[in-house]
CSV table of C-alpha atoms in Angstrom, one decimal:
chain,number,residue,atom,x,y,z
Q,1,MET,CA,-29.7,-16.1,-13.9
Q,2,SER,CA,-27.5,-18.6,-12.1
Q,3,GLU,CA,-28.8,-20.6,-9.1
Q,4,SER,CA,-26.3,-18.9,-6.8
Q,5,SER,CA,-27.6,-15.5,-7.9
Q,6,SER,CA,-31.1,-16.6,-7.2
Q,7,THR,CA,-30.1,-17.6,-3.8
Q,8,ALA,CA,-28.7,-14.2,-3.2
Q,9,LYS,CA,-31.9,-12.6,-4.2
Q,10,GLY,CA,-34.2,-14.4,-1.9
Q,11,GLY,CA,-34.4,-16.6,1.2
Q,12,SER,CA,-34.6,-15.8,4.9
Q,13,GLY,CA,-30.9,-14.9,5.1
Q,14,LEU,CA,-31.1,-12.1,2.6
Q,15,ALA,CA,-32.3,-9.3,4.9
Q,16,LEU,CA,-29.8,-10.2,7.6
Q,17,ALA,CA,-27.0,-10.4,5.1
Q,18,VAL,CA,-27.9,-6.9,3.8
Q,19,VAL,CA,-27.9,-5.5,7.4
Q,20,TYR,CA,-24.5,-7.0,8.2
Q,21,VAL,CA,-22.9,-5.9,4.9
Q,22,THR,CA,-24.2,-2.4,5.4
Q,23,THR,CA,-22.7,-2.4,8.8
Q,24,LEU,CA,-19.4,-3.3,7.2
Q,25,PHE,CA,-19.6,-0.2,5.0
Q,26,PHE,CA,-20.1,1.9,8.1
Q,27,ILE,CA,-17.2,0.3,10.0
Q,28,TRP,CA,-14.6,0.7,7.3
Q,29,ALA,CA,-15.6,4.3,6.7
Q,30,VAL,CA,-15.1,5.2,10.4
Q,31,VAL,CA,-11.6,3.6,10.3
Q,32,THR,CA,-10.6,5.2,7.0
Q,33,ASN,CA,-11.8,8.7,7.9
Q,34,LEU,CA,-9.9,8.8,11.2
Q,35,LEU,CA,-7.0,9.4,8.8
Q,36,ASP,CA,-7.9,13.0,8.3
Q,37,PRO,CA,-7.5,14.2,11.9
Q,38,LEU,CA,-4.7,11.7,12.3
Q,39,VAL,CA,-2.7,13.5,9.5
Q,40,LYS,CA,-2.9,16.7,11.6
Q,41,THR,CA,-1.8,14.7,14.7
Q,42,MET,CA,1.2,13.1,12.9
Q,43,LYS,CA,2.2,16.4,11.2
Q,44,THR,CA,2.2,18.2,14.6
Q,45,VAL,CA,3.7,15.6,16.8
Q,46,PHE,CA,6.5,14.5,14.4
Q,47,THR,CA,7.0,17.9,12.7
Q,48,LEU,CA,6.4,16.6,9.1
Q,49,THR,CA,6.5,18.4,5.8
Q,50,PRO,CA,3.3,18.3,3.6
Q,51,VAL,CA,4.6,15.4,1.6
Q,52,GLN,CA,5.8,13.5,4.7
Q,53,ALA,CA,2.4,14.0,6.3
Q,54,MET,CA,0.7,12.5,3.2
Q,55,LEU,CA,2.6,9.3,3.8
Q,56,THR,CA,-0.1,8.7,6.4
Q,57,GLY,CA,-2.6,8.3,3.7
Q,58,PHE,CA,-0.1,6.6,1.4
Q,59,ALA,CA,0.6,3.8,3.9
Q,60,PHE,CA,-3.2,3.2,4.2
Q,61,PHE,CA,-4.3,3.3,0.6
Q,62,ILE,CA,-1.2,1.6,-1.0
Q,63,ALA,CA,-2.6,-1.5,0.8
Q,64,TYR,CA,-5.4,-1.6,-1.8
Q,65,PHE,CA,-2.8,-2.0,-4.6
Q,66,VAL,CA,-0.9,-4.7,-2.7
Q,67,MET,CA,-3.8,-6.6,-1.2
Q,68,SER,CA,-6.8,-6.4,-3.6
Q,69,LEU,CA,-5.9,-9.1,-6.0
Q,70,PRO,CA,-4.9,-11.5,-3.2
Q,71,SER,CA,-8.2,-10.6,-1.5
Q,72,ALA,CA,-10.1,-11.4,-4.7
Q,73,ALA,CA,-8.4,-14.8,-4.8
Q,74,PHE,CA,-9.2,-15.4,-1.1
Q,75,LEU,CA,-12.8,-14.5,-1.6
Q,76,SER,CA,-13.3,-16.7,-4.6
Q,77,ARG,CA,-11.8,-19.7,-2.7
Q,78,PHE,CA,-13.1,-19.2,0.8
Q,79,GLY,CA,-16.4,-17.2,0.4
Q,80,TYR,CA,-17.9,-14.1,1.8
Q,81,ALA,CA,-18.4,-15.0,5.5
Q,82,LYS,CA,-14.8,-16.0,6.0
Q,83,SER,CA,-13.6,-13.0,4.0
Q,84,VAL,CA,-15.6,-10.7,6.2
Q,85,MET,CA,-14.2,-12.2,9.5
Q,86,VAL,CA,-10.6,-12.2,8.2
Q,87,GLY,CA,-11.0,-8.6,7.0
Q,88,LEU,CA,-12.4,-7.4,10.3
Q,89,GLY,CA,-9.5,-9.2,12.1
Q,90,GLY,CA,-7.0,-7.4,10.0
Q,91,ILE,CA,-8.5,-4.0,11.0
Q,92,ALA,CA,-8.4,-5.0,14.6
Q,93,ALA,CA,-4.8,-6.1,14.4
Q,94,GLY,CA,-3.9,-2.7,12.8
Q,95,CYS,CA,-5.6,-0.9,15.7
Q,96,PHE,CA,-3.5,-2.8,18.2
Q,97,ILE,CA,-0.3,-2.0,16.2
Q,98,ALA,CA,-1.3,1.7,16.3
Q,99,ILE,CA,-1.5,1.5,20.1
Q,100,ALA,CA,2.0,0.0,20.2
Q,101,ALA,CA,3.2,2.8,17.8
Q,102,ALA,CA,1.8,5.5,20.1
Q,103,LYS,CA,3.6,3.9,23.1
Q,104,LEU,CA,6.9,3.7,21.1
Q,105,HIS,CA,6.5,7.2,19.6
Q,106,ILE,CA,7.6,5.9,16.2
Q,107,TYR,CA,6.0,7.3,13.0
Q,108,THR,CA,7.1,4.4,10.8
Q,109,VAL,CA,5.3,1.9,13.1
Q,110,PHE,CA,2.1,4.0,12.7
Q,111,LEU,CA,2.5,3.6,8.9
Q,112,VAL,CA,2.7,-0.2,9.4
Q,113,ALA,CA,-0.4,-0.1,11.5
Q,114,LEU,CA,-2.3,1.8,8.9
Q,115,PHE,CA,-1.2,-0.6,6.2
Q,116,THR,CA,-2.4,-3.5,8.3
Q,117,MET,CA,-5.8,-1.8,8.9
Q,118,ALA,CA,-6.2,-1.1,5.2
Q,119,SER,CA,-5.4,-4.7,4.3
Q,120,GLY,CA,-8.4,-5.7,6.3
Q,121,VAL,CA,-10.5,-3.0,4.8
Q,122,THR,CA,-9.5,-4.1,1.3
Q,123,LEU,CA,-10.8,-7.6,1.9
Q,124,LEU,CA,-14.0,-6.2,3.2
Q,125,GLN,CA,-14.4,-3.9,0.1
Q,126,VAL,CA,-13.7,-6.7,-2.3
Q,127,ALA,CA,-16.4,-8.9,-0.7
Q,128,ALA,CA,-19.0,-6.3,0.2
Q,129,ASN,CA,-19.3,-4.3,-3.0
Q,130,PRO,CA,-20.2,-7.1,-5.3
Q,131,LEU,CA,-22.3,-8.8,-2.6
Q,132,ILE,CA,-24.6,-5.8,-2.3
Q,133,ALA,CA,-24.6,-5.3,-6.0
Q,134,SER,CA,-25.8,-8.8,-6.7
Q,135,MET,CA,-28.6,-8.9,-4.1
Q,136,GLY,CA,-31.6,-8.1,-6.3
Q,137,LYS,CA,-32.5,-7.1,-9.8
Q,138,PRO,CA,-29.5,-6.3,-12.0
Q,139,GLU,CA,-30.9,-3.0,-13.1
Q,140,ASP,CA,-31.1,-1.9,-9.5
Q,141,SER,CA,-27.5,-2.8,-8.6
Q,142,ALA,CA,-26.3,0.8,-8.7
Q,143,PHE,CA,-29.3,1.8,-6.4
Q,144,ARG,CA,-28.4,-0.8,-3.8
Q,145,LEU,CA,-24.7,0.0,-3.8
Q,146,ASN,CA,-25.4,3.7,-3.5
Q,147,LEU,CA,-27.8,3.0,-0.6
Q,148,SER,CA,-25.2,1.0,1.2
Q,149,GLN,CA,-22.6,3.6,0.4
Q,150,SER,CA,-24.9,6.2,2.0
Q,151,PHE,CA,-24.2,4.5,5.3
Q,152,ASN,CA,-20.6,4.4,4.4
Q,153,SER,CA,-20.8,8.2,4.2
Q,154,LEU,CA,-22.5,8.3,7.6
Q,155,GLY,CA,-19.6,6.3,9.0
Q,156,ALA,CA,-17.2,8.7,7.3
Q,157,ALA,CA,-18.9,11.7,8.8
Q,158,CYS,CA,-18.8,10.0,12.2
Q,159,GLY,CA,-15.1,9.2,11.7
Q,160,LEU,CA,-14.3,12.8,10.9
Q,161,PHE,CA,-16.3,14.2,13.8
Q,162,PHE,CA,-15.2,11.8,16.5
Q,163,GLY,CA,-11.6,11.9,15.2
Q,164,ALA,CA,-11.6,15.7,15.5
Q,165,SER,CA,-13.2,15.5,18.9
Q,166,PHE,CA,-11.0,12.9,20.4
Q,167,LEU,CA,-7.7,13.2,18.5
Q,168,LEU,CA,-7.4,17.0,18.3
Q,169,ASN,CA,-8.5,18.2,21.7
Q,170,GLY,CA,-5.0,18.8,23.3
Q,171,ASP,CA,-3.2,22.0,23.9
Q,172,ILE,CA,-0.7,21.0,21.2
Q,173,PHE,CA,-3.3,21.9,18.5
Q,174,LYS,CA,-3.8,25.5,19.7
Q,175,LYS,CA,-2.5,28.2,17.4
Q,176,ASP,CA,0.9,29.7,18.2
Q,177,VAL,CA,1.6,27.3,21.0
Q,178,VAL,CA,5.1,26.2,22.0
Q,179,ILE,CA,5.1,22.4,21.7
Q,180,THR,CA,6.5,20.4,24.5
Q,181,GLU,CA,7.2,16.6,24.9
Q,182,VAL,CA,4.3,16.4,27.4
Q,183,MET,CA,1.9,17.8,24.8
Q,184,LYS,CA,3.2,15.2,22.3
Q,185,GLN,CA,2.7,12.4,24.8
Q,186,GLU,CA,-0.8,13.6,25.5
Q,187,ALA,CA,-1.7,13.7,21.8
Q,188,LEU,CA,-0.4,10.2,21.3
Q,189,GLY,CA,-2.4,9.1,24.3
Q,190,PHE,CA,-5.6,10.3,22.6
Q,191,VAL,CA,-4.6,8.1,19.6
Q,192,THR,CA,-4.2,5.1,21.9
Q,193,ASN,CA,-7.6,5.6,23.4
Q,194,VAL,CA,-9.4,5.9,20.0
Q,195,TYR,CA,-7.8,2.8,18.5
Q,196,MET,CA,-8.2,0.7,21.6
Q,197,ALA,CA,-12.0,1.4,21.6
Q,198,ILE,CA,-12.2,0.5,17.9
Q,199,GLY,CA,-10.1,-2.7,18.3
Q,200,VAL,CA,-12.3,-4.0,21.1
Q,201,ALA,CA,-15.5,-3.2,19.3
Q,202,LEU,CA,-14.2,-5.0,16.2
Q,203,VAL,CA,-13.4,-8.2,18.2
Q,204,ILE,CA,-17.0,-8.2,19.5
Q,205,PHE,CA,-18.4,-7.7,16.0
Q,206,ILE,CA,-16.3,-10.6,14.6
Q,207,ALA,CA,-17.9,-12.8,17.2
Q,208,LEU,CA,-21.3,-11.7,16.1
Q,209,ILE,CA,-20.4,-12.4,12.4
Q,210,PHE,CA,-19.2,-15.9,13.4
Q,211,MET,CA,-22.6,-16.6,15.0
Q,212,VAL,CA,-24.5,-15.9,11.8
Q,213,ARG,CA,-21.8,-16.9,9.2
Q,214,GLU,CA,-24.1,-19.6,7.7
Q,215,LYS,CA,-26.9,-17.2,7.0
Q,216,ILE,CA,-24.5,-14.8,5.3
Q,217,THR,CA,-23.1,-17.6,3.2
Q,218,ALA,CA,-26.6,-18.7,2.2
Q,219,ALA,CA,-27.5,-15.2,1.1
Q,220,ALA,CA,-24.2,-14.6,-0.8
Q,221,PRO,CA,-23.3,-15.6,-4.3
Q,222,LYS,CA,-21.8,-19.1,-4.4
Q,223,THR,CA,-18.0,-19.4,-4.4
Q,224,GLY,CA,-15.5,-22.2,-3.8
Q,225,GLN,CA,-13.3,-22.3,-6.9
Q,226,LEU,CA,-10.2,-20.3,-7.0
Q,227,VAL,CA,-10.5,-17.6,-9.7
Q,228,SER,CA,-7.3,-15.9,-10.9
Q,229,PRO,CA,-7.7,-12.2,-10.1
Q,230,PHE,CA,-5.4,-11.4,-13.1
Q,231,THR,CA,-8.2,-12.5,-15.5
Q,232,ALA,CA,-9.7,-9.0,-14.9
Q,233,LEU,CA,-6.8,-7.5,-16.8
Q,234,THR,CA,-8.1,-9.1,-20.0
Q,235,SER,CA,-11.3,-7.1,-19.9
Q,236,LYS,CA,-11.3,-3.6,-21.5
Q,237,TRP,CA,-14.1,-2.3,-19.2
Q,238,ALA,CA,-12.4,-3.7,-16.0
Q,239,ASN,CA,-9.4,-1.7,-16.9
Q,240,LEU,CA,-11.2,1.5,-17.8
Q,241,GLY,CA,-13.3,1.2,-14.7
Q,242,SER,CA,-10.2,0.7,-12.6
Q,243,ILE,CA,-8.7,3.8,-13.9
Q,244,GLY,CA,-11.9,5.6,-13.0
Q,245,ILE,CA,-11.8,4.3,-9.4
Q,246,PHE,CA,-8.1,5.1,-9.1
Q,247,LEU,CA,-8.6,8.7,-10.1
Q,248,TYR,CA,-11.9,9.2,-8.3
Q,249,VAL,CA,-10.7,7.8,-5.0
Q,250,GLY,CA,-7.4,9.7,-5.4
Q,251,ALA,CA,-9.3,12.9,-5.8
Q,252,GLU,CA,-11.6,12.3,-2.9
Q,253,VAL,CA,-8.8,11.3,-0.5
Q,254,ALA,CA,-6.5,14.1,-1.7
Q,255,ILE,CA,-9.2,16.7,-0.8
Q,256,SER,CA,-10.2,14.9,2.4
Q,257,LEU,CA,-6.7,14.6,3.9
Q,258,ASN,CA,-5.9,18.2,3.1
Q,259,LEU,CA,-9.3,19.7,4.0
Q,260,LEU,CA,-8.6,20.4,7.7
Q,261,LEU,CA,-5.2,22.0,6.8
Q,262,PHE,CA,-6.9,24.0,4.1
Q,263,LEU,CA,-9.7,25.4,6.3
Q,264,GLU,CA,-7.4,26.3,9.2
Q,265,GLN,CA,-5.3,28.6,7.0
Q,266,THR,CA,-5.3,32.3,7.8
Q,267,SER,CA,-6.1,32.9,4.1
Q,268,ILE,CA,-9.3,30.8,4.4
Q,269,LEU,CA,-11.1,30.7,7.8
Q,270,ASN,CA,-8.2,30.9,10.3
Q,271,LEU,CA,-9.7,28.2,12.6
Q,272,GLU,CA,-8.3,26.2,15.4
Q,273,ALA,CA,-7.5,22.6,14.4
Q,274,GLN,CA,-10.4,21.0,16.2
Q,275,SER,CA,-12.9,23.5,14.8
Q,276,ALA,CA,-11.6,23.0,11.3
Q,277,GLY,CA,-11.8,19.2,11.9
Q,278,HIS,CA,-15.4,19.4,12.9
Q,279,LEU,CA,-16.1,21.5,9.8
Q,280,THR,CA,-14.6,18.9,7.6
Q,281,THR,CA,-17.4,16.6,8.7
Q,282,PHE,CA,-19.6,18.5,6.3
Q,283,TYR,CA,-17.5,17.0,3.4
Q,284,MET,CA,-18.9,13.6,4.2
Q,285,LEU,CA,-22.3,14.8,5.4
Q,286,PHE,CA,-22.8,16.3,1.9
Q,287,ALA,CA,-21.6,13.0,0.5
Q,288,MET,CA,-24.2,11.1,2.6
Q,289,ILE,CA,-27.0,13.4,1.5
Q,290,GLY,CA,-25.9,13.0,-2.1
Q,291,ARG,CA,-25.9,9.2,-1.8
Q,292,PHE,CA,-29.3,9.0,-0.3
Q,293,ALA,CA,-30.7,11.5,-2.9
Q,294,GLY,CA,-28.7,9.7,-5.6
Q,295,SER,CA,-30.1,6.3,-4.6
Q,296,ALA,CA,-33.6,7.7,-5.1
Q,297,LEU,CA,-32.8,9.5,-8.4
Q,298,LEU,CA,-31.1,6.3,-9.8
Q,299,LYS,CA,-34.6,4.8,-9.8
Q,300,VAL,CA,-35.6,7.2,-12.5
Q,301,VAL,CA,-32.3,8.5,-14.0
Q,302,ARG,CA,-29.8,6.4,-15.9
Q,303,ASP,CA,-26.6,5.8,-13.8
Q,304,TYR,CA,-24.2,7.1,-16.4
Q,305,VAL,CA,-26.3,10.3,-16.7
Q,306,MET,CA,-26.0,10.9,-13.0
Q,307,LEU,CA,-22.3,10.3,-13.2
Q,308,THR,CA,-22.0,13.0,-15.9
Q,309,VAL,CA,-23.9,15.5,-13.7
Q,310,VAL,CA,-21.8,15.0,-10.6
Q,311,ALA,CA,-18.5,15.0,-12.5
Q,312,VAL,CA,-19.4,18.4,-14.0
Q,313,GLY,CA,-20.3,19.7,-10.5
Q,314,ALA,CA,-17.0,18.5,-9.0
Q,315,ILE,CA,-15.1,20.1,-11.8
Q,316,ALA,CA,-16.8,23.4,-11.4
Q,317,LEU,CA,-16.2,23.5,-7.6
Q,318,SER,CA,-12.5,22.5,-8.0
Q,319,LEU,CA,-12.1,25.4,-10.5
Q,320,LEU,CA,-13.7,27.8,-8.0
Q,321,VAL,CA,-11.2,26.9,-5.3
Q,322,ILE,CA,-8.3,27.3,-7.8
Q,323,PHE,CA,-9.5,30.6,-9.2
Q,324,THR,CA,-9.9,32.1,-5.6
Q,325,LYS,CA,-6.3,31.2,-4.7
Q,326,ASP,CA,-5.2,34.9,-4.5
Q,327,MET,CA,-8.3,36.2,-2.9
Q,328,VAL,CA,-7.7,38.0,0.4
Q,329,PRO,CA,-10.5,37.2,2.8
Q,330,SER,CA,-12.4,40.1,4.2
Q,331,GLU,CA,-12.3,40.9,7.9
Q,332,PRO,CA,-14.8,38.8,9.9
Q,333,THR,CA,-18.1,40.5,10.6
Q,334,GLY,CA,-19.2,38.0,13.2
Q,335,MET,CA,-19.5,34.2,13.8
Q,336,VAL,CA,-22.2,31.9,12.4
Q,337,ASN,CA,-23.1,28.6,14.0
Q,338,VAL,CA,-23.1,25.7,11.5
Q,339,ILE,CA,-24.3,23.0,13.9
Q,340,LEU,CA,-20.9,21.2,14.3
Q,341,THR,CA,-18.9,24.3,15.0
Q,342,SER,CA,-18.8,28.1,14.5
Q,343,VAL,CA,-17.1,29.8,11.6
Q,344,PRO,CA,-16.3,33.5,10.9
Q,345,VAL,CA,-18.4,35.4,8.4
Q,346,THR,CA,-15.8,36.3,5.8
Q,347,THR,CA,-15.3,35.9,2.1
Q,348,GLY,CA,-13.0,33.0,3.0
Q,349,LEU,CA,-16.2,31.0,3.2
Q,350,ILE,CA,-16.4,31.0,-0.6
Q,351,PRO,CA,-13.4,28.7,-1.2
Q,352,ALA,CA,-14.1,26.9,2.1
Q,353,PHE,CA,-17.6,25.8,1.2
Q,354,ALA,CA,-16.7,25.2,-2.4
Q,355,ALA,CA,-14.2,22.6,-1.2
Q,356,LEU,CA,-16.7,21.1,1.3
Q,357,LEU,CA,-19.4,20.9,-1.3
Q,358,ILE,CA,-17.3,18.7,-3.6
Q,359,GLY,CA,-18.3,16.0,-1.2
Q,360,LEU,CA,-21.9,16.3,-2.5
Q,361,PHE,CA,-20.8,15.6,-6.0
Q,362,ASN,CA,-18.3,12.9,-5.0
Q,363,SER,CA,-21.3,11.1,-3.4
Q,364,ILE,CA,-22.4,8.6,-6.1
Q,365,MET,CA,-19.1,8.4,-8.1
Q,366,PHE,CA,-17.6,5.3,-6.4
Q,367,PRO,CA,-20.6,3.0,-6.4
Q,368,THR,CA,-21.7,4.1,-9.8
Q,369,ILE,CA,-18.3,3.6,-11.4
Q,370,PHE,CA,-18.1,0.3,-9.6
Q,371,THR,CA,-21.5,-1.1,-10.9
Q,372,LEU,CA,-21.1,0.4,-14.4
Q,373,THR,CA,-17.9,-1.5,-14.6
Q,374,LEU,CA,-19.2,-4.8,-13.2
Q,375,GLN,CA,-22.1,-4.7,-15.7
Q,376,ARG,CA,-19.7,-4.2,-18.6
Q,377,SER,CA,-16.6,-6.3,-17.6
Q,378,THR,CA,-16.1,-9.7,-19.4
Q,379,ALA,CA,-14.1,-11.0,-16.4
Q,380,PRO,CA,-15.6,-12.9,-13.4
Q,381,THR,CA,-17.1,-10.6,-10.8
Q,382,SER,CA,-14.7,-11.5,-8.0
Q,383,ALA,CA,-11.7,-10.8,-10.3
Q,384,THR,CA,-13.2,-7.5,-11.5
Q,385,SER,CA,-14.0,-6.5,-8.0
Q,386,GLY,CA,-10.5,-7.2,-6.9
Q,387,LEU,CA,-9.0,-5.1,-9.7
Q,388,LEU,CA,-11.4,-2.2,-8.9
Q,389,CYS,CA,-10.5,-2.4,-5.2
Q,390,MET,CA,-6.8,-2.5,-6.1
Q,391,ALA,CA,-7.5,0.8,-8.0
Q,392,ILE,CA,-8.5,2.4,-4.6
Q,393,ALA,CA,-4.7,2.8,-4.3
Q,394,GLY,CA,-5.3,6.1,-6.1
Q,395,GLY,CA,-5.9,7.3,-2.6
Q,396,ALA,CA,-2.2,6.7,-1.9
Q,397,VAL,CA,-0.9,8.5,-5.0
Q,398,LEU,CA,-3.1,11.6,-5.6
Q,399,PRO,CA,-2.6,13.1,-2.1
Q,400,LEU,CA,1.2,13.1,-2.8
Q,401,ALA,CA,0.5,14.8,-6.1
Q,402,PHE,CA,-1.7,17.4,-4.2
Q,403,ALA,CA,1.1,18.0,-1.7
Q,404,LYS,CA,3.8,18.3,-4.3
Q,405,ILE,CA,1.8,20.9,-6.2
Q,406,GLN,CA,1.3,22.7,-3.0
Q,407,GLU,CA,5.0,22.7,-2.2
Q,408,MET,CA,5.9,23.8,-5.8
Q,409,THR,CA,3.3,26.7,-5.9
Q,410,GLY,CA,3.2,27.6,-2.2
Q,411,SER,CA,-0.6,27.3,-2.4
Q,412,MET,CA,-3.0,24.6,-1.1
Q,413,SER,CA,-5.6,26.0,-3.5
Q,414,MET,CA,-3.4,25.1,-6.4
Q,415,GLY,CA,-3.2,21.6,-5.1
Q,416,PHE,CA,-6.8,21.2,-6.3
Q,417,ILE,CA,-5.4,20.9,-9.8
Q,418,ALA,CA,-4.8,17.2,-9.0
Q,419,PRO,CA,-8.4,16.2,-8.2
Q,420,LEU,CA,-9.6,18.5,-11.0
Q,421,LEU,CA,-7.8,16.4,-13.6
Q,422,CYS,CA,-9.3,13.2,-12.0
Q,423,TYR,CA,-12.8,14.5,-12.3
Q,424,VAL,CA,-12.2,15.2,-16.0
Q,425,TYR,CA,-11.5,11.5,-16.6
Q,426,VAL,CA,-14.7,10.5,-14.7
Q,427,LEU,CA,-16.7,12.8,-17.0
Q,428,TRP,CA,-15.2,11.1,-20.0
Q,429,PHE,CA,-15.9,7.6,-18.5
Q,430,SER,CA,-19.6,8.5,-18.0
Q,431,PHE,CA,-19.9,9.3,-21.7
Q,432,ALA,CA,-18.0,6.1,-22.7
Q,433,CYS,CA,-20.4,3.9,-20.8
Q,434,ARG,CA,-23.5,5.0,-22.7
Q,435,LYS,CA,-23.3,2.5,-25.6
Q,436,ALA,CA,-21.3,-0.3,-24.1
Q,437,PRO,CA,-23.0,-3.8,-23.8
Q,438,THR,CA,-24.1,-4.8,-20.3
Q,439,HIS,CA,-24.9,-8.0,-18.4
Q,440,ALA,CA,-26.1,-9.2,-15.0
Q,441,ILE,CA,-23.5,-9.1,-12.2
Q,442,GLU,CA,-22.6,-12.8,-11.8
Q,443,GLU,CA,-19.5,-14.7,-11.0
Q,444,GLY,CA,-19.3,-16.8,-14.1
Q,445,VAL,CA,-19.5,-13.9,-16.6
Q,446,SER,CA,-17.7,-14.6,-19.9
Q,447,GLY,CA,-19.0,-11.7,-22.0
Q,448,GLY,CA,-21.5,-8.9,-22.3
Q,449,HIS,CA,-24.9,-9.2,-24.1
């Protein structure tokens, strides 16, 4: 075990570093999951086709492809504390660009804002994931990352709920309404308010990080030498894991961005946009429950075994949604309160909750694929992390595939074919990991043992 790793595993700064890094997981989840209600806003205000609406997600997640390897290089040269502050600054800058876009009423400027936000999130992801994974015993790395990702899921649920509450509460989102320019301006005003609040909060948090930057640096793995992020491409497991991250994130985002639109359909639950948005919160609440439960189970169950189980669950639920595509929902027999909103009692609840429950099985996929890969990659940790975070760009590609299948078939249920195929690869990856050599997660890794 290197001296830098030992530092990360002990010392007075460790607990504080864990708290701050876990907060980062929460922050970027809130920002990312505002996308889901934002897609509905953009689609309504700018009258977009399904594929055009998915450009909202594309602009955000393509930043992972463009910025992850530069972020890995930045991290290896300037360290964790500076990377965190710069990443937060990028998100704040994107928020203020979004405000300008709302004032200008230009969709393409929104896309620039989302790319900027995601560039900041990318740097945070590249730094935070290996930081948490390295803070303790190597065999518990999946447990620690899953635990932090649990708070990421909490942030995601908050982003979905508050996004639906504050972005989708105008008359423009009522069913069968005649949209006017006044309604459009009101909807964009809600966007301005949300991103102003987030931007100001981030500026304050950057100041707090600056005040404790030395403690975070003391608790983090040692850096200071520029590591070429392209070295990760020489590792078989870095590449296999990156494909896994690309497909998993693509599947999760494709479902998430389309979930509100799926639930509000007359053939499913026939809900108002805001009610459907509140219901989508369960997608991430199930993920949060799964991550807390998964963190506990990973203490007694091998990580690749858990990955196998959740992949099978996600495949089964995706198939259920697809197979019920032609089902005509029964007439509602009443309403049931599900805490966040009320839903009609109808057979449409079957595909609706099948889609929502996929979140439960998504829960441990990202952190488990991430740590399984770090433990098997022969490339330096910062380079491998950069490649894995670059693969999050799957969130830009798979929603477009989902939307294209929807346009071709005329059915959102058939769009679930795209995530289904992704989960099949994750299942294969879980089996492939079983006999591969592993090692501790350290920066100077040159081979497994």
